[in-house]
Amino acid sequence: MIDALYQKDVMRLAASAKGAGKLPTPTATVTVDNPLCGDRVTFDVVMDADKRIQEVAHTVKGCVLCQASASVIGAEAKGETAESLNAVRDTLRGMLKSGATAPTDGKWAALVAFAPVSGHKSRHECVLLPFEAVIQAAKKP
Amino acid sequence: MTLHRPTPSGPGPQKPLFDVAAVRAQFPILATLIHGKVPLHYLDNAATTQVPDYVLDAVRRHDATSRANVKRGVHTLAEMATDAYAAARTKMAQYLNAFDEREIIFTSGTTSAINLVANAFGATLAAGDEVIVSELEHHSNLVPWQLLKARAGIKLKAIPVTDEGRIDVAALPRLVTDRTRLIAVTHVSNVTGAITDVAAVVRAARSVGARVLLDGAQRASHGPLDVQALGVDFYAVSGHKMFGPSGVGALWGRGEILEVLPPFLGGGEMIRTVTLQESTWADVPARFEAGTPPITQAVGLGAAIDWMETIDNVAAAAHTAKLADRVLAGLRALGNRGVRVIGPANMERRVPVIAFAVDGAHPHDICQMLDSHGVALRGGHHCAQPFHERNNLAGTSRASLALYNTDADVDAFLNGLDDALSKLT
Ligand SMILES: Cc1ncc(COP(=O)(O)O)c(C=O)c1O
């Protein structure tokens, strides 16, 4: 139910706004929109020679869930590749779809906070949108 | 086209005095417990209104006793279905006060009604002709004209919106030119609730010989209409926003205009003769109703109109206006916590559709939290992105009332909002 959806962990993640802002010299910037609600997420990344994320920053015009998800990425995405982030997103999507609760190991464990979103299909996209943006940014040539 | 006024078709349900408890009792869904425990407070009527037993029963009765395809059969059921469909057309003609019932074209809703005009009337426009919309439009009265622009090279202009959230008709004399062929605007905004000054729109259009289309989606549930008095040329409505089924709506168009327009969709029922290479068109409205229409849904919509006629509209409007005043006052009282009404501040020339923004809180979070109080709101851009962008808003939350709402709904909304604000801001 609702109180689970907005439990402390999610509120805290959103408020922490890890990685919020802009990078001075990003190697790629990607903005994605959620046409349903008008939410907009922009990710700046600096990629290293191995196509790993060296630096990451985001600006979110969106709900608490979207902000919290972007915040997890802001905290954890360094060192990841587009492929590895894709795998994280798949696990996250699986968790949202099936309601399974413990999808991710150590580094991405914070995503468990989104498990209660599973029962609210209309909100899945809010959590996934920042992943879409950062993956697209990491893929950009 | 000979003009004959539609005649009333049999007695509808009995007309009681307006009694909100009695009205509510006719809407089974209003007894729902949300999450199995909190009473539903349905304040999303601008998106879809609920359906009374009278309509639910009519829909079931039609399919249980008279279901058949219309027009093309001589067997008994086919005749019953054809009659029921024709009766629904008559009721819609009366509700809108059309000149003639043949001016009613059943569509799947407002969107398809506007697309019909953008294609059929649109086919008569030439490159450089102008269509004027407004910044307040629902996407369904914007995108069809953008498609026409791409197809035919028309010029698309937009009437600005006042800070109060009204279509700024004062700008119209500067916008119309001798190339203006149509002004297509909303009768009532689905965001700000503002009622458009239609007389000013018609005046501006007539000054250059242009036609007027009104998007009536948000007006249709608020009592009978009079397209003759409005003086417009096209009017579009949706059944699901006027206590009827989804999947049906109507376009009214002036007979003399419809008669000379080409069809939009081709198929069965809309032709007079067909050879392999070409066809001739049926008369209106059949010309614009290709294929099997939404028969059961139209019958349900006819029943919804009968049902609305049992309501004392003046009393119902006073009832919802009083509730809306409470909503507006409650939102105003939360001004020091970042709450802002987006639209006219009082109930003058507006319907009880009330959008608001909250500094630092996203509409989806607000709506989700209100849901835990059983309150159904809508959040987002309400398919009116240009308006939200003009106001620098990612989205708004919206409470929209219907005649079955009560003080308890307003209380639940204001208490729930207070709770949401304390958690979110
Ligand atoms: C003002 C307005 N116009 C058009 C529409 C579209 O109606 P429908 O989706 O029933 O075609 C709506 C419904 O949301 C509306 O509020």
Coordinates of C-alpha atoms and ligand atoms in Angstrom, one line a residue:
Chain A
M1 CA 0.0 0.0 0.0
I2 CA 0.8 3.6 -0.1
D3 CA 2.8 3.9 3.1
A4 CA 5.0 1.2 1.8
L5 CA 5.4 3.0 -1.5
Y6 CA 6.7 6.1 0.2
Q7 CA 8.6 4.4 3.0
K8 CA 11.5 6.2 4.6
D9 CA 14.1 4.6 2.4
V10 CA 12.6 6.0 -0.8
M11 CA 12.0 9.4 0.8
R12 CA 15.6 9.4 2.0
L13 CA 17.0 8.4 -1.3
A14 CA 15.0 11.1 -3.1
A15 CA 16.0 13.8 -0.6
S16 CA 19.7 12.8 -0.7
A17 CA 19.7 13.6 -4.5
K18 CA 23.1 11.9 -5.0
G19 CA 24.6 13.0 -8.2
A20 CA 22.1 15.8 -8.8
G21 CA 23.4 18.5 -11.0
K22 CA 25.4 18.9 -14.2
L23 CA 28.9 17.9 -15.3
P24 CA 31.1 20.7 -16.6
T25 CA 32.3 18.7 -19.6
P26 CA 30.2 15.6 -20.1
T27 CA 31.1 13.2 -22.9
A28 CA 27.4 12.5 -23.4
T29 CA 24.1 14.0 -22.3
V30 CA 20.7 12.3 -22.7
T31 CA 17.3 13.5 -21.8
V32 CA 14.3 11.2 -21.7
D33 CA 10.6 12.0 -21.2
N34 CA 7.8 10.0 -19.8
P35 CA 5.0 11.0 -22.1
L36 CA 2.4 9.9 -19.6
C37 CA 3.2 12.4 -16.9
G38 CA 5.6 14.8 -18.5
D39 CA 8.5 13.7 -16.3
R40 CA 11.9 14.5 -17.6
V41 CA 15.3 13.1 -16.7
T42 CA 18.6 14.3 -18.0
F43 CA 21.9 12.4 -17.4
D44 CA 25.4 13.7 -18.0
V45 CA 28.2 11.2 -18.1
V46 CA 31.9 11.2 -18.6
M47 CA 33.0 7.8 -20.1
D48 CA 36.6 6.4 -19.8
A49 CA 38.5 4.6 -22.5
D50 CA 37.0 1.2 -21.4
K51 CA 33.5 2.6 -21.8
R52 CA 33.0 2.7 -18.1
I53 CA 31.2 5.6 -16.4
Q54 CA 33.8 7.9 -14.8
E55 CA 31.4 10.6 -13.7
V56 CA 27.7 11.0 -13.7
A57 CA 25.2 13.7 -12.8
H58 CA 21.4 14.1 -13.4
T59 CA 18.6 16.6 -13.3
V60 CA 15.2 15.2 -12.6
K61 CA 11.9 17.0 -13.1
G62 CA 9.8 14.2 -11.7
C63 CA 8.2 12.5 -8.8
V64 CA 9.7 11.1 -5.6
L65 CA 10.2 7.6 -7.1
C66 CA 12.0 9.1 -10.2
Q67 CA 14.2 11.2 -8.0
A68 CA 15.0 8.3 -5.7
S69 CA 15.9 6.0 -8.6
A70 CA 18.1 8.7 -10.1
S71 CA 19.8 9.2 -6.7
V72 CA 20.7 5.5 -6.5
I73 CA 22.2 5.7 -10.0
G74 CA 24.1 8.9 -9.0
A75 CA 25.6 7.0 -6.0
E76 CA 26.4 3.7 -7.7
A77 CA 26.9 4.1 -11.5
K78 CA 30.6 4.9 -11.4
G79 CA 32.6 2.1 -13.0
E80 CA 29.5 0.6 -14.7
T81 CA 29.1 0.1 -18.5
A82 CA 25.9 0.4 -20.5
E83 CA 25.7 -3.4 -20.5
S84 CA 26.1 -3.8 -16.8
L85 CA 23.5 -1.1 -16.2
N86 CA 21.3 -2.9 -18.6
A87 CA 21.6 -6.0 -16.4
V88 CA 20.7 -4.0 -13.3
R89 CA 17.7 -2.5 -15.0
D90 CA 16.5 -6.0 -16.1
T91 CA 16.7 -7.2 -12.6
L92 CA 14.9 -4.1 -11.3
R93 CA 12.2 -4.5 -14.0
G94 CA 11.9 -8.2 -13.0
M95 CA 11.4 -7.2 -9.4
L96 CA 8.8 -4.6 -10.3
K97 CA 6.9 -7.1 -12.6
S98 CA 7.0 -10.1 -10.4
G99 CA 7.1 -8.6 -6.9
A100 CA 10.2 -10.5 -6.0
T101 CA 12.0 -8.7 -3.3
A102 CA 15.7 -9.2 -3.2
P103 CA 17.0 -8.8 -6.7
T104 CA 20.3 -7.1 -6.3
D105 CA 23.5 -7.8 -4.6
G106 CA 25.6 -5.5 -2.5
K107 CA 26.2 -2.5 -4.6
W108 CA 22.6 -2.0 -5.9
A109 CA 20.9 -3.3 -2.8
A110 CA 19.3 0.1 -2.3
L111 CA 16.9 -0.7 -5.2
V112 CA 15.1 -3.0 -2.8
A113 CA 13.4 0.1 -1.6
F114 CA 11.3 0.0 -4.8
A115 CA 9.9 -3.4 -4.2
P116 CA 6.5 -2.0 -3.0
V117 CA 6.2 -0.2 -6.3
S118 CA 5.6 -3.6 -7.9
G119 CA 1.9 -3.4 -7.0
H120 CA 1.5 0.0 -8.8
K121 CA 2.0 -0.7 -12.5
S122 CA 1.4 2.9 -13.4
R123 CA 4.5 3.9 -11.4
H124 CA 7.0 1.4 -12.8
E125 CA 8.1 3.8 -15.5
C126 CA 8.9 6.4 -12.8
V127 CA 11.5 4.1 -11.4
L128 CA 12.9 2.9 -14.7
L129 CA 13.1 6.2 -16.5
P130 CA 16.4 7.3 -15.0
F131 CA 17.9 3.9 -16.0
E132 CA 16.8 4.5 -19.5
A133 CA 18.5 7.9 -19.5
V134 CA 21.8 6.8 -18.0
I135 CA 22.0 3.7 -20.3
Q136 CA 21.4 5.8 -23.4
A137 CA 24.0 8.2 -22.2
A138 CA 26.5 5.5 -21.6
K139 CA 25.9 4.0 -25.0
K140 CA 26.3 7.2 -26.9
P141 CA 29.4 7.1 -29.1
Chain B
M1 CA -31.9 18.8 -46.2
T2 CA -35.4 19.3 -44.8
L3 CA -35.4 20.4 -41.2
H4 CA -37.5 18.6 -38.8
R5 CA -37.2 19.0 -35.1
P6 CA -36.5 15.8 -33.2
T7 CA -39.5 14.8 -31.2
P8 CA -39.3 13.4 -27.6
S9 CA -39.2 9.6 -27.6
G10 CA -41.1 8.2 -24.7
P11 CA -40.9 8.9 -21.0
G12 CA -37.5 8.6 -19.4
P13 CA -37.1 7.7 -15.7
Q14 CA -39.0 9.7 -13.1
K15 CA -37.8 13.2 -12.2
P16 CA -37.1 13.5 -8.5
L17 CA -35.9 16.7 -6.8
F18 CA -32.2 16.9 -6.5
D19 CA -31.1 14.8 -3.6
V20 CA -27.5 13.8 -3.6
A21 CA -28.0 10.7 -1.5
A22 CA -30.6 9.5 -3.9
V23 CA -28.4 10.3 -6.8
R24 CA -25.4 8.4 -5.2
A25 CA -27.5 5.4 -4.6
Q26 CA -27.9 5.0 -8.3
F27 CA -24.2 4.7 -8.9
P28 CA -23.1 1.2 -7.6
I29 CA -19.4 2.0 -8.0
L30 CA -19.6 4.8 -5.4
A31 CA -20.0 2.2 -2.7
T32 CA -16.5 0.8 -3.4
L33 CA -14.0 0.5 -0.6
I34 CA -10.5 1.4 -1.8
H35 CA -7.8 -1.0 -0.6
G36 CA -10.7 -2.9 0.9
K37 CA -11.2 -0.3 3.6
V38 CA -11.5 3.4 2.8
P39 CA -14.6 4.7 1.0
L40 CA -14.1 5.9 -2.5
H41 CA -14.1 9.7 -3.0
Y42 CA -14.2 10.0 -6.8
L43 CA -12.9 13.3 -7.9
D44 CA -11.7 12.3 -11.4
N45 CA -14.8 13.1 -13.2
A46 CA -13.1 15.2 -15.9
A47 CA -11.4 12.1 -17.0
T48 CA -14.4 9.9 -16.9
T49 CA -17.7 10.1 -15.1
Q50 CA -19.3 7.1 -13.4
V51 CA -22.3 5.3 -14.8
P52 CA -25.8 5.0 -13.1
D53 CA -27.8 1.8 -12.8
Y54 CA -30.2 3.2 -15.4
V55 CA -27.5 3.2 -18.0
L56 CA -25.9 -0.1 -16.9
D57 CA -29.3 -1.7 -17.2
A58 CA -30.1 -0.1 -20.6
V59 CA -26.8 -1.5 -22.0
R60 CA -27.5 -4.9 -20.6
R61 CA -31.1 -4.9 -21.7
H62 CA -30.2 -3.9 -25.2
D63 CA -27.6 -6.7 -25.6
A64 CA -29.9 -9.2 -23.9
T65 CA -33.0 -8.4 -26.0
S66 CA -32.2 -6.4 -29.1
R67 CA -28.7 -7.1 -30.2
A68 CA -28.1 -7.2 -33.9
N69 CA -26.3 -5.2 -36.5
V70 CA -28.0 -2.0 -37.6
K71 CA -29.4 -0.9 -40.9
R72 CA -28.7 -4.0 -43.0
G73 CA -31.2 -6.5 -41.7
V74 CA -34.9 -7.0 -42.0
H75 CA -35.3 -9.5 -39.3
T76 CA -36.9 -8.5 -36.0
L77 CA -33.8 -8.1 -34.0
A78 CA -32.2 -6.0 -36.7
E79 CA -35.1 -3.7 -36.7
M80 CA -35.1 -3.4 -32.9
A81 CA -31.4 -2.6 -32.9
T82 CA -31.8 -0.1 -35.7
D83 CA -34.7 1.6 -33.9
A84 CA -32.7 1.7 -30.7
Y85 CA -29.7 3.2 -32.4
A86 CA -31.9 5.8 -34.2
A87 CA -33.6 6.7 -30.8
A88 CA -30.2 7.3 -29.3
R89 CA -29.5 9.7 -32.2
T90 CA -32.7 11.6 -31.5
K91 CA -31.9 11.9 -27.8
M92 CA -28.4 13.3 -28.6
A93 CA -30.0 15.7 -31.1
Q94 CA -32.4 16.9 -28.4
Y95 CA -29.6 17.2 -25.8
L96 CA -27.5 19.4 -28.0
N97 CA -30.6 21.1 -29.5
A98 CA -29.5 20.3 -33.1
F99 CA -31.6 21.6 -35.9
D100 CA -32.1 18.1 -37.2
E101 CA -31.3 14.7 -35.9
R102 CA -29.4 13.9 -39.0
E103 CA -26.8 16.4 -37.9
I104 CA -25.6 13.9 -35.2
I105 CA -22.8 11.6 -36.2
F106 CA -21.9 8.9 -33.7
T107 CA -18.2 8.5 -33.3
S108 CA -16.0 6.7 -30.7
G109 CA -15.6 10.0 -28.8
T110 CA -14.5 13.6 -28.9
T111 CA -11.1 12.7 -30.3
S112 CA -12.5 10.8 -33.3
A113 CA -15.2 13.5 -33.8
I114 CA -12.5 16.2 -34.1
N115 CA -10.4 14.0 -36.3
L116 CA -13.4 13.6 -38.5
V117 CA -13.7 17.3 -38.9
A118 CA -10.0 17.7 -39.4
N119 CA -10.2 15.2 -42.3
A120 CA -13.6 15.9 -43.9
F121 CA -13.7 19.7 -43.4
G122 CA -9.9 19.7 -43.6
A123 CA -10.1 18.3 -47.1
T124 CA -11.8 21.5 -48.2
L125 CA -8.9 23.7 -47.0
A126 CA -6.0 24.8 -49.2
A127 CA -2.4 25.5 -48.4
G128 CA -2.1 28.8 -46.6
D129 CA -5.6 28.6 -45.1
E130 CA -5.6 29.1 -41.4
V131 CA -7.0 27.1 -38.5
I132 CA -6.9 28.8 -35.1
V133 CA -6.8 26.8 -31.9
S134 CA -5.8 28.0 -28.4
E135 CA -3.0 27.4 -26.0
L136 CA -5.5 25.7 -23.6
E137 CA -6.4 22.9 -25.9
H138 CA -6.5 19.2 -25.1
H139 CA -4.1 17.4 -27.4
S140 CA -7.1 15.9 -29.2
N141 CA -8.0 19.4 -30.5
L142 CA -4.4 20.2 -31.4
V143 CA -2.7 17.2 -32.9
P144 CA -5.4 16.6 -35.6
W145 CA -4.8 20.1 -36.9
Q146 CA -1.0 19.5 -36.8
L147 CA -1.6 16.5 -38.9
L148 CA -3.7 18.6 -41.3
K149 CA -0.9 21.1 -41.4
A150 CA 1.6 18.5 -42.4
R151 CA -0.8 17.1 -45.0
A152 CA -2.3 20.2 -46.5
G153 CA 0.1 23.0 -45.6
I154 CA -2.5 24.9 -43.6
K155 CA -1.3 27.5 -41.1
L156 CA -1.9 26.8 -37.4
K157 CA -2.3 29.7 -35.0
A158 CA -3.0 29.7 -31.3
I159 CA -5.1 32.1 -29.2
P160 CA -3.1 32.9 -26.0
V161 CA -4.4 32.2 -22.5
T162 CA -4.8 34.7 -19.8
D163 CA -3.0 34.4 -16.5
E164 CA -6.4 33.3 -15.0
G165 CA -6.4 30.3 -17.4
R166 CA -9.0 31.5 -19.9
I167 CA -8.8 31.6 -23.6
D168 CA -7.9 35.2 -24.3
V169 CA -10.6 36.1 -26.8
A170 CA -9.5 39.7 -26.8
A171 CA -6.6 38.5 -28.9
L172 CA -8.8 37.1 -31.6
P173 CA -9.4 40.2 -33.7
R174 CA -5.6 40.4 -34.2
L175 CA -5.4 36.7 -35.1
V176 CA -8.2 36.3 -37.7
T177 CA -7.5 37.1 -41.3
D178 CA -9.4 36.5 -44.5
R179 CA -7.5 33.2 -44.8
T180 CA -9.0 32.0 -41.5
R181 CA -11.3 29.0 -42.2
L182 CA -11.9 27.6 -38.7
I183 CA -11.6 28.5 -35.1
A184 CA -11.4 25.2 -33.1
V185 CA -11.4 25.7 -29.3
T186 CA -12.5 24.0 -26.2
H187 CA -15.9 25.0 -24.7
V188 CA -14.6 24.2 -21.2
S189 CA -11.0 23.7 -20.2
N190 CA -10.2 20.2 -18.8
V191 CA -7.4 21.9 -16.8
T192 CA -8.6 25.2 -15.5
G193 CA -12.4 24.6 -15.8
A194 CA -12.8 27.9 -17.5
I195 CA -15.8 28.3 -19.8
T196 CA -14.8 29.9 -23.0
D197 CA -16.5 33.1 -24.2
V198 CA -18.1 31.4 -27.2
A199 CA -20.0 34.5 -28.4
A200 CA -16.7 36.4 -28.8
V201 CA -15.2 33.4 -30.7
V202 CA -18.2 33.2 -33.0
R203 CA -18.1 37.0 -33.6
A204 CA -14.5 36.9 -34.6
A205 CA -15.0 33.9 -36.9
R206 CA -18.1 35.4 -38.6
S207 CA -16.2 38.6 -39.2
V208 CA -14.0 36.7 -41.7
G209 CA -16.5 34.0 -42.7
A210 CA -14.8 31.3 -40.7
R211 CA -16.4 28.3 -39.1
V212 CA -16.3 27.4 -35.3
L213 CA -15.7 24.0 -33.7
L214 CA -16.2 23.6 -30.0
D215 CA -14.7 20.7 -28.1
G216 CA -17.5 20.0 -25.7
A217 CA -16.0 17.0 -23.9
Q218 CA -15.9 18.9 -20.5
R219 CA -19.1 20.7 -20.9
A220 CA -21.4 17.9 -21.8
S221 CA -22.0 16.5 -18.3
H222 CA -23.1 19.9 -16.9
G223 CA -26.6 20.0 -18.4
P224 CA -28.3 20.3 -21.7
L225 CA -26.6 22.3 -24.5
D226 CA -27.9 24.5 -27.2
V227 CA -25.7 24.5 -30.3
Q228 CA -28.2 26.8 -32.1
A229 CA -27.9 29.5 -29.4
L230 CA -24.1 29.0 -29.2
G231 CA -24.1 29.7 -33.0
V232 CA -21.2 27.4 -33.7
D233 CA -20.8 24.9 -36.6
F234 CA -19.3 21.8 -35.1
Y235 CA -19.6 20.4 -31.5
A236 CA -17.9 17.3 -30.2
V237 CA -18.7 15.2 -27.1
S238 CA -17.7 11.9 -25.4
G239 CA -20.2 9.5 -23.9
H240 CA -17.9 8.4 -21.0
K241 CA -17.7 12.0 -19.7
M242 CA -21.5 12.3 -19.6
F243 CA -22.5 9.3 -17.4
G244 CA -22.5 7.0 -20.5
P245 CA -20.4 4.2 -21.8
S246 CA -16.9 4.6 -23.2
G247 CA -16.3 3.9 -26.9
V248 CA -19.0 6.3 -28.1
G249 CA -19.3 10.0 -28.6
A250 CA -20.9 12.3 -31.1
L251 CA -20.1 15.1 -33.6
W252 CA -22.8 17.6 -34.3
G253 CA -22.3 19.6 -37.4
R254 CA -24.6 22.1 -39.2
G255 CA -26.6 20.2 -41.8
E256 CA -25.7 22.5 -44.7
I257 CA -22.0 22.1 -44.0
L258 CA -22.0 18.3 -43.5
E259 CA -24.0 17.8 -46.7
V260 CA -21.2 19.1 -48.9
L261 CA -18.2 17.5 -47.0
P262 CA -16.5 14.4 -48.4
P263 CA -16.3 11.3 -46.2
F264 CA -13.4 10.6 -43.8
L265 CA -13.4 6.8 -43.4
G266 CA -14.6 4.5 -46.2
G267 CA -16.4 1.3 -45.8
G268 CA -19.8 -0.3 -45.4
E269 CA -22.9 1.8 -44.6
M270 CA -21.4 5.1 -45.9
I271 CA -22.0 4.5 -49.6
R272 CA -24.9 4.8 -52.0
T273 CA -23.4 2.7 -54.9
V274 CA -20.0 1.0 -55.2
T275 CA -18.2 -0.2 -58.3
L276 CA -14.7 -1.6 -58.3
Q277 CA -13.3 1.8 -59.2
E278 CA -15.5 4.3 -57.4
S279 CA -18.4 4.9 -55.1
T280 CA -21.0 7.5 -54.4
W281 CA -21.6 8.6 -50.9
A282 CA -24.6 8.1 -48.7
D283 CA -26.4 11.1 -47.2
V284 CA -25.5 12.4 -43.8
P285 CA -25.1 11.1 -41.2
A286 CA -24.5 7.6 -42.8
R287 CA -21.7 9.2 -45.0
F288 CA -19.7 9.7 -41.8
E289 CA -20.4 6.5 -40.1
A290 CA -18.5 3.9 -42.0
G291 CA -18.7 0.3 -40.7
T292 CA -20.7 -1.0 -37.7
P293 CA -21.1 1.8 -35.3
P294 CA -20.8 1.5 -31.5
I295 CA -24.5 0.4 -31.3
T296 CA -24.8 -0.8 -27.7
Q297 CA -22.7 2.1 -26.5
A298 CA -24.9 4.6 -28.4
V299 CA -28.0 3.1 -26.8
G300 CA -26.2 3.5 -23.4
L301 CA -25.4 7.1 -24.2
G302 CA -29.1 7.7 -25.1
A303 CA -30.0 6.2 -21.7
A304 CA -27.5 8.5 -20.0
I305 CA -29.2 11.5 -21.7
D306 CA -32.6 10.2 -20.4
W307 CA -31.0 9.9 -17.0
M308 CA -29.6 13.4 -17.0
E309 CA -33.0 14.7 -17.9
T310 CA -34.2 13.4 -14.6
I311 CA -31.9 15.8 -12.8
D312 CA -32.8 19.3 -11.8
N313 CA -29.8 20.9 -13.5
V314 CA -30.0 24.2 -11.7
A315 CA -30.0 22.5 -8.3
A316 CA -27.3 20.1 -9.3
A317 CA -25.1 23.0 -10.6
A318 CA -25.7 24.9 -7.3
H319 CA -24.7 21.7 -5.4
T320 CA -21.4 21.2 -7.2
A321 CA -20.6 24.9 -7.2
K322 CA -20.9 24.9 -3.5
L323 CA -18.6 22.0 -3.2
A324 CA -16.2 23.5 -5.6
D325 CA -16.1 26.7 -3.6
R326 CA -15.1 24.7 -0.6
V327 CA -12.3 23.0 -2.6
L328 CA -11.1 26.4 -3.9
A329 CA -11.2 27.9 -0.4
G330 CA -9.4 24.9 1.0
L331 CA -6.6 25.2 -1.6
R332 CA -6.3 28.9 -1.0
A333 CA -5.9 28.2 2.7
L334 CA -2.9 26.0 1.9
G335 CA -1.3 28.8 -0.1
N336 CA 1.4 29.3 2.6
R337 CA 2.4 25.6 2.0
G338 CA 3.1 26.1 -1.6
V339 CA -0.4 25.3 -3.1
R340 CA -1.6 27.3 -6.0
V341 CA -4.8 27.0 -8.0
I342 CA -4.2 26.9 -11.7
G343 CA -7.3 28.5 -13.1
P344 CA -9.9 31.0 -12.1
A345 CA -10.0 31.6 -8.3
N346 CA -13.8 31.5 -8.0
M347 CA -16.7 29.7 -9.6
E348 CA -17.7 32.4 -12.0
R349 CA -17.8 31.2 -15.6
R350 CA -16.2 27.9 -14.8
V351 CA -17.1 24.3 -14.1
P352 CA -15.9 22.4 -11.0
V353 CA -12.7 21.2 -12.6
I354 CA -9.9 22.4 -10.4
A355 CA -6.2 22.0 -11.1
F356 CA -3.5 23.0 -8.6
A357 CA 0.2 22.9 -8.3
V358 CA 2.3 22.3 -5.2
D359 CA 5.8 23.8 -4.9
G360 CA 8.2 20.9 -4.3
A361 CA 5.8 18.1 -4.7
H362 CA 5.1 16.2 -7.9
P363 CA 1.4 15.6 -8.9
H364 CA 1.9 11.9 -9.1
D365 CA 3.1 11.7 -5.6
I366 CA 0.2 13.8 -4.4
C367 CA -2.3 11.7 -6.3
Q368 CA -0.8 8.5 -5.1
M369 CA -0.9 9.6 -1.5
L370 CA -4.5 10.8 -1.9
D371 CA -5.4 7.4 -3.2
S372 CA -4.5 6.0 0.2
H373 CA -7.3 8.2 1.5
G374 CA -9.7 6.8 -1.1
V375 CA -9.5 10.0 -3.1
A376 CA -9.3 9.6 -6.9
L377 CA -7.5 12.6 -8.4
R378 CA -5.5 13.0 -11.6
G379 CA -2.0 14.3 -11.9
G380 CA 0.1 15.2 -14.9
H381 CA -0.3 17.5 -17.9
H382 CA -3.9 16.3 -18.6
C383 CA -3.1 16.1 -22.3
A384 CA -2.6 19.8 -22.3
Q385 CA 1.2 20.1 -22.5
P386 CA 1.4 23.5 -24.2
F387 CA -0.6 25.1 -21.4
H388 CA 1.6 23.6 -18.7
E389 CA 4.7 24.6 -20.5
R390 CA 3.4 28.1 -20.9
N391 CA 3.0 28.2 -17.1
N392 CA 6.4 26.5 -16.5
L393 CA 4.7 23.5 -14.8
A394 CA 5.7 19.9 -15.2
G395 CA 2.2 19.0 -14.4
T396 CA -0.7 19.7 -12.0
S397 CA -3.0 17.7 -9.8
R398 CA -6.7 18.0 -10.6
A399 CA -9.9 17.5 -8.6
S400 CA -13.0 17.4 -10.8
L401 CA -16.5 17.2 -9.3
A402 CA -19.7 15.7 -10.5
L403 CA -23.2 16.0 -9.2
Y404 CA -22.9 12.9 -7.0
N405 CA -20.0 14.3 -5.0
T406 CA -20.6 15.3 -1.4
D407 CA -19.1 17.3 1.4
A408 CA -17.5 14.1 2.7
D409 CA -15.6 13.9 -0.6
V410 CA -14.3 17.5 -0.2
D411 CA -13.3 16.7 3.4
A412 CA -11.4 13.6 2.4
F413 CA -9.7 15.5 -0.3
L414 CA -8.6 18.4 1.9
N415 CA -7.6 16.2 4.8
G416 CA -5.7 13.9 2.4
L417 CA -3.9 16.8 0.8
D418 CA -2.9 18.2 4.2
D419 CA -1.4 14.7 5.0
A420 CA 0.3 14.5 1.6
L421 CA 1.9 17.9 2.0
S422 CA 3.2 17.1 5.5
K423 CA 4.9 14.0 4.0
L424 CA 6.1 15.4 0.7
T425 CA 7.1 19.0 1.4
Ligands
LIG1 C1 -11.3 19.0 -23.3 C2 -11.2 17.6 -23.8 N1 -11.1 17.4 -25.1 C3 -11.0 16.1 -25.6 C4 -10.9 15.0 -24.8 C5 -10.8 13.7 -25.4 O1 -11.9 12.9 -25.2 P1 -11.9 11.4 -25.6 O2 -10.6 10.8 -25.0 O3 -13.1 10.9 -25.0 O4 -11.9 11.3 -27.1 C6 -10.9 15.2 -23.4 C7 -10.8 14.1 -22.5 O5 -9.9 13.9 -21.8 C8 -11.0 16.5 -22.9 O6 -11.0 16.8 -21.6

